[in-house]
Amino acid sequence: SPLTHFDQSGQAHMVDVGAKQDTHRIAIAVGTIRMQAATLALISAGNTKKGDVLGIARIAAIMATKRTSDLIPLCHPLALTRVKVDFSIDTSQSSISCTVQAETVGKTGVEMEALTAVQVGLLTIYDMCKAADRGMVMTDVRVLEKHGGKSGDWSAA
Amino acid sequence: SPLTHFDQSGQAHMVDVGAKQDTHRIAIAVGTIRMQAATLALISAGNTKKGDVLGIARIAAIMATKRTSDLIPLCHPLALTRVKVDFSIDTSQSSISCTVQAETVGKTGVEMEALTAVQVGLLTIYDMCKAADRGMVMTDVRVLEKHGGKSGDWSAA
Amino acid sequence: SPLTHFDQSGQAHMVDVGAKQDTHRIAIAVGTIRMQAATLALISAGNTKKGDVLGIARIAAIMATKRTSDLIPLCHPLALTRVKVDFSIDTSQSSISCTVQAETVGKTGVEMEALTAVQVGLLTIYDMCKAADRGMVMTDVRVLEKHGGKSGDWSAA
Amino acid sequence: SPLTHFDQSGQAHMVDVGAKQDTHRIAIAVGTIRMQAATLALISAGNTKKGDVLGIARIAAIMATKRTSDLIPLCHPLALTRVKVDFSIDTSQSSISCTVQAETVGKTGVEMEALTAVQVGLLTIYDMCKAADRGMVMTDVRVLEKHGGKSGDWSAA
Amino acid sequence: SPLTHFDQSGQAHMVDVGAKQDTHRIAIAVGTIRMQAATLALISAGNTKKGDVLGIARIAAIMATKRTSDLIPLCHPLALTRVKVDFSIDTSQSSISCTVQAETVGKTGVEMEALTAVQVGLLTIYDMCKAADRGMVMTDVRVLEKHGGKSGDWSAA
Amino acid sequence: SPLTHFDQSGQAHMVDVGAKQDTHRIAIAVGTIRMQAATLALISAGNTKKGDVLGIARIAAIMATKRTSDLIPLCHPLALTRVKVDFSIDTSQSSISCTVQAETVGKTGVEMEALTAVQVGLLTIYDMCKAADRGMVMTDVRVLEKHGGKSGDWSAA
């Protein structure tokens, strides 16, 4: 089966990566949270003054990369060598996008670490603003690019 | 400010809930992962036979509710009394939706626990199918309903 | 089905305990590790002088009670009010038994916390002595008594 | 002393493995849970239809390998490269055995990861069936084989 | 013995608090990190502009309160109802002080949560500035006040 | 800026260490807890007989090294190869000092692991003795020596 997380009898396993090379792995993931214009204005104000929602979401996102293999059952544990988290505010769409670049030198890719960081970054924005705007929506979370390993480079269409 | 997670000087804090009543709290959150039709077929096959992607994603989602306050910086720790996770397969949209209902009897709401479970459930599906379909997209993650506490009932529009 | 951890459609869930009473819950669990007589002699010596294997295993067992709901997927999180760990050395059987009493005031029982503590206590003994005796066997781990809750008192036959 | 986890003054330490070679390490551990015949029948039914106790116990066992160094005080943290968990049902003995194979490429063995996975796998079966059968017993948990490292191959007698 | 964390035979236990009242508990702890004047200037600049060392240390301190019972072996787990972290910069002493107020409604005090938050807050400052100033010293970490519980109010001399 | 944990726009990141060499890294940190003479006498008695405060604090310190990157937001995860914890009792100063030596073979230093272990070791002493002496003070926590990596050897003045 193309689903490599199951063995021939259909049982889940942590895939054998012992024979894989240690290569430099990079993954970039992105996601967006949409909100009311008034909520976006509150966050934008705080970002430059006080009440720094995005600064806190950035820390939560970085820390989440270190918990990924605790959360995702069949994910291999690995030691990240770099994590970078960027937020961009889109006033016209009344949304904020979170882009995470994760890297390691190891036997497995870091897509899950990058995606988990995006999700936790967005969740932290939701948490901090939910008293003002419970209807925020997190959306379009996906991998943008991936480099390294046997499968080499990949980019979203 | 409507952003209750900051005090008057703009500094983040874990909000004082000591004087709040213990009430029965319920939150329902939902989210969707879109994929290729072939990927959905693989998951659908496994669900009834072997290679049970959704069974594993359900466990990951349930366990994630117990890690929520570890992941979200200003989230209060709480003891959940119920977690229920449902997946529904939409062949026409080539997607799977994950709905989580979380409950507690306590001083704070459980929206973050429900949302975190949805996100981790979707991430686990991504992880198990990424070798076959790296372009899957997680989307429309939001709170549907909320009950209990001082603010009472709330439903998404 | 008598398997309460599954709903009517056979899907796993964290069982709803929201309507249960907070009662005083007690569970006592026990388990044994068998080893070579020489290994037992090493541990016995350390217990009273230096190289305190059982002191360290006791701490590991107590700390494990606080990680139980992180390890056991459908286990409710709860706040323990008491944990007591005893080891008894049986020279005639060349074994050590670990007995754990766990207590809470809450809506769910604490058997899993007591059993997990026994297992981690025995595993810690294994870890510290494995260089000397890799063939140690952990055995007869079970619940001895349970008190509190709707099902009331229970004792092993 | 043969107890390498203590230094010359009898104090516990995390043993120095800095000069050890990175080699391919394998450990296989096994353990059994005995239960009433009726309980085993419930699990067997679920395994092929719905109420999949063993599928959930397998996930718990795999995830536990990633928590081992958090649970066992002097255990070195390491990055697993493979985890495989098998259950076998023995109707004649009214029991289920859990066998775990753990692997890494590193400086320390993975016996503790394999043993911890067996224990958590058995505990998860206990948790899911305890409402039907509180008297289940976990037993005969031990290492079967070990490969790699300076001490080389080892098998249980 | 006045050391309540040991039973009559001298063995460590998690003290029985099952019979204690749920009362409103408050603890305030404080600690200081001393550094070179140039390092303090870097932090002070960042605090109001970019490179927000203290904002990140505040988040780390708040999150640490939720990990306290995982770190301190005999500490009871509890659900905090409020955490407040303040930093004050003392240019004349070339130091920064961290004050943490932790609160719960429960059976045990929250001194350990407040102290752990101070320590992790100071450690995070050290981590972020160590490339510039490895000789920073963390000092005078102590409880200032404690309220609630059977022992009532207490203040440091 | 000399604060390497921020990028050029002042945003926090986990610094890129992917191109760094794996070298043997050592860090030694120290800290002290001051107490009443009567409290020190209680601990000293327990150390050789029963009520082993320092044995438990040593285990807590060792375990804390494995949680460091979970606690300190921008700290890289790493696999320790050695941890050694020593306590020395100073009757004349009525204090106990904790010295921790941490080692790894990797791309980043281990100062944070050594410092975190010292802090948790001291916190554990505080926890176990606080019923007798709430006014204990933790002080003079700092790095003494550091070896390995591009910056090479460093010692406190």
CSV table of N, CA, C and O in Angstrom, one decimal, chain D residues 101-141:
chain,number,residue,atom,x,y,z
D,101,GLN,N,9.4,-4.6,19.2
D,101,GLN,CA,10.8,-4.5,18.7
D,101,GLN,C,11.1,-3.0,18.5
D,101,GLN,O,10.4,-2.2,17.8
D,102,ALA,N,12.2,-2.5,19.2
D,102,ALA,CA,12.6,-1.1,19.1
D,102,ALA,C,14.0,-1.0,18.6
D,102,ALA,O,14.8,-1.9,18.8
D,103,GLU,N,14.3,0.0,17.8
D,103,GLU,CA,15.6,0.1,17.1
D,103,GLU,C,16.1,1.6,17.2
D,103,GLU,O,15.3,2.5,17.1
D,104,THR,N,17.4,1.7,17.2
D,104,THR,CA,17.9,3.1,17.0
D,104,THR,C,19.3,2.9,16.4
D,104,THR,O,19.9,1.8,16.3
D,105,VAL,N,19.9,4.0,16.0
D,105,VAL,CA,21.3,4.1,15.6
D,105,VAL,C,21.9,5.1,16.6
D,105,VAL,O,21.7,6.3,16.5
D,106,GLY,N,22.6,4.5,17.6
D,106,GLY,CA,23.0,5.5,18.7
D,106,GLY,C,24.0,4.8,19.6
D,106,GLY,O,24.5,3.7,19.4
D,107,LYS,N,24.2,5.5,20.8
D,107,LYS,CA,25.2,5.2,21.7
D,107,LYS,C,24.7,4.3,22.9
D,107,LYS,O,25.5,3.8,23.7
D,108,THR,N,23.4,4.1,23.0
D,108,THR,CA,22.8,3.4,24.1
D,108,THR,C,21.8,2.4,23.6
D,108,THR,O,21.2,2.6,22.5
D,109,GLY,N,21.6,1.3,24.3
D,109,GLY,CA,20.6,0.3,24.0
D,109,GLY,C,19.2,0.8,24.1
D,109,GLY,O,18.9,1.8,24.7
D,110,VAL,N,18.3,0.0,23.6
D,110,VAL,CA,16.8,0.4,23.6
D,110,VAL,C,16.0,-0.6,24.3
D,110,VAL,O,14.8,-0.7,24.0
D,111,GLU,N,16.5,-1.4,25.2
D,111,GLU,CA,15.7,-2.3,26.0
D,111,GLU,C,14.6,-1.6,26.8
D,111,GLU,O,13.5,-2.1,26.9
D,112,MET,N,15.0,-0.4,27.4
D,112,MET,CA,14.0,0.2,28.2
D,112,MET,C,12.8,0.7,27.4
D,112,MET,O,11.7,0.7,27.8
D,113,GLU,N,13.1,1.2,26.1
D,113,GLU,CA,12.0,1.6,25.3
D,113,GLU,C,11.1,0.5,24.9
D,113,GLU,O,9.9,0.6,24.9
D,114,ALA,N,11.7,-0.7,24.6
D,114,ALA,CA,10.9,-1.9,24.3
D,114,ALA,C,10.0,-2.3,25.5
D,114,ALA,O,8.9,-2.6,25.3
D,115,LEU,N,10.7,-2.4,26.6
D,115,LEU,CA,10.0,-2.8,27.8
D,115,LEU,C,8.8,-1.8,28.2
D,115,LEU,O,7.7,-2.2,28.6
D,116,THR,N,9.1,-0.6,28.1
D,116,THR,CA,8.1,0.5,28.5
D,116,THR,C,6.9,0.4,27.5
D,116,THR,O,5.8,0.5,28.0
D,117,ALA,N,7.2,0.1,26.3
D,117,ALA,CA,6.1,0.0,25.3
D,117,ALA,C,5.3,-1.2,25.6
D,117,ALA,O,4.0,-1.2,25.6
D,118,VAL,N,5.9,-2.4,26.0
D,118,VAL,CA,5.1,-3.5,26.4
D,118,VAL,C,4.2,-3.2,27.6
D,118,VAL,O,3.0,-3.5,27.6
D,119,GLN,N,4.8,-2.6,28.6
D,119,GLN,CA,4.0,-2.3,29.8
D,119,GLN,C,2.8,-1.3,29.5
D,119,GLN,O,1.7,-1.5,30.0
D,120,VAL,N,3.1,-0.3,28.7
D,120,VAL,CA,2.0,0.6,28.4
D,120,VAL,C,0.9,0.0,27.5
D,120,VAL,O,-0.3,0.2,27.6
D,121,GLY,N,1.4,-0.9,26.6
D,121,GLY,CA,0.4,-1.6,25.8
D,121,GLY,C,-0.5,-2.5,26.6
D,121,GLY,O,-1.7,-2.5,26.5
D,122,LEU,N,0.1,-3.2,27.6
D,122,LEU,CA,-0.7,-4.1,28.5
D,122,LEU,C,-1.6,-3.2,29.4
D,122,LEU,O,-2.8,-3.5,29.6
D,123,LEU,N,-1.1,-2.1,29.9
D,123,LEU,CA,-1.9,-1.2,30.7
D,123,LEU,C,-3.1,-0.7,30.0
D,123,LEU,O,-4.2,-0.5,30.5
D,124,THR,N,-2.9,-0.4,28.7
D,124,THR,CA,-4.0,0.2,27.9
D,124,THR,C,-5.1,-0.9,27.7
D,124,THR,O,-6.3,-0.6,27.7
D,125,ILE,N,-4.7,-2.1,27.5
D,125,ILE,CA,-5.7,-3.2,27.4
D,125,ILE,C,-6.5,-3.3,28.7
D,125,ILE,O,-7.7,-3.3,28.8
D,126,TYR,N,-5.7,-3.2,29.8
D,126,TYR,CA,-6.4,-3.2,31.2
D,126,TYR,C,-7.4,-2.1,31.3
D,126,TYR,O,-8.5,-2.3,31.7
D,127,ASP,N,-6.9,-0.9,30.9
D,127,ASP,CA,-7.8,0.3,31.1
D,127,ASP,C,-9.1,0.1,30.3
D,127,ASP,O,-10.2,0.4,30.8
D,128,MET,N,-9.0,-0.4,29.1
D,128,MET,CA,-10.2,-0.5,28.2
D,128,MET,C,-11.1,-1.6,28.6
D,128,MET,O,-12.3,-1.6,28.2
D,129,CYS,N,-10.6,-2.6,29.3
D,129,CYS,CA,-11.5,-3.7,29.7
D,129,CYS,C,-11.8,-3.8,31.2
D,129,CYS,O,-12.5,-4.7,31.6
D,130,LYS,N,-11.3,-2.9,32.0
D,130,LYS,CA,-11.4,-3.0,33.4
D,130,LYS,C,-12.9,-3.0,33.9
D,130,LYS,O,-13.2,-3.5,34.9
D,131,ALA,N,-13.7,-2.3,33.2
D,131,ALA,CA,-15.1,-2.3,33.6
D,131,ALA,C,-15.8,-3.7,33.5
D,131,ALA,O,-16.7,-4.0,34.3
D,132,ALA,N,-15.2,-4.5,32.6
D,132,ALA,CA,-15.7,-5.9,32.5
D,132,ALA,C,-15.0,-6.9,33.3
D,132,ALA,O,-15.5,-7.9,33.7
D,133,ASP,N,-13.7,-6.6,33.6
D,133,ASP,CA,-12.9,-7.6,34.3
D,133,ASP,C,-11.7,-6.9,35.0
D,133,ASP,O,-10.6,-6.7,34.5
D,134,ARG,N,-12.0,-6.6,36.3
D,134,ARG,CA,-11.0,-5.9,37.1
D,134,ARG,C,-9.8,-6.7,37.5
D,134,ARG,O,-8.8,-6.2,37.9
D,135,GLY,N,-10.0,-8.1,37.4
D,135,GLY,CA,-8.9,-9.0,37.9
D,135,GLY,C,-7.9,-9.4,36.9
D,135,GLY,O,-7.1,-10.3,37.2
D,136,MET,N,-7.8,-8.7,35.8
D,136,MET,CA,-6.7,-9.1,34.8
D,136,MET,C,-5.3,-8.9,35.4
D,136,MET,O,-5.1,-8.0,36.3
D,137,VAL,N,-4.4,-9.8,35.0
D,137,VAL,CA,-3.0,-9.8,35.5
D,137,VAL,C,-2.0,-9.6,34.4
D,137,VAL,O,-2.1,-10.3,33.4
D,138,MET,N,-1.1,-8.7,34.5
D,138,MET,CA,0.0,-8.5,33.6
D,138,MET,C,1.2,-9.2,34.1
D,138,MET,O,1.6,-9.1,35.2
D,139,THR,N,1.8,-10.0,33.2
D,139,THR,CA,2.8,-10.9,33.7
D,139,THR,C,3.9,-11.2,32.7
D,139,THR,O,3.7,-11.0,31.5
D,140,ASP,N,5.0,-11.8,33.2
D,140,ASP,CA,6.1,-12.2,32.3
D,140,ASP,C,6.6,-11.2,31.3
D,140,ASP,O,6.8,-11.5,30.2
D,141,VAL,N,6.8,-10.0,31.8
D,141,VAL,CA,7.4,-8.9,31.0
D,141,VAL,C,8.9,-9.0,31.1
D,141,VAL,O,9.5,-8.9,32.2
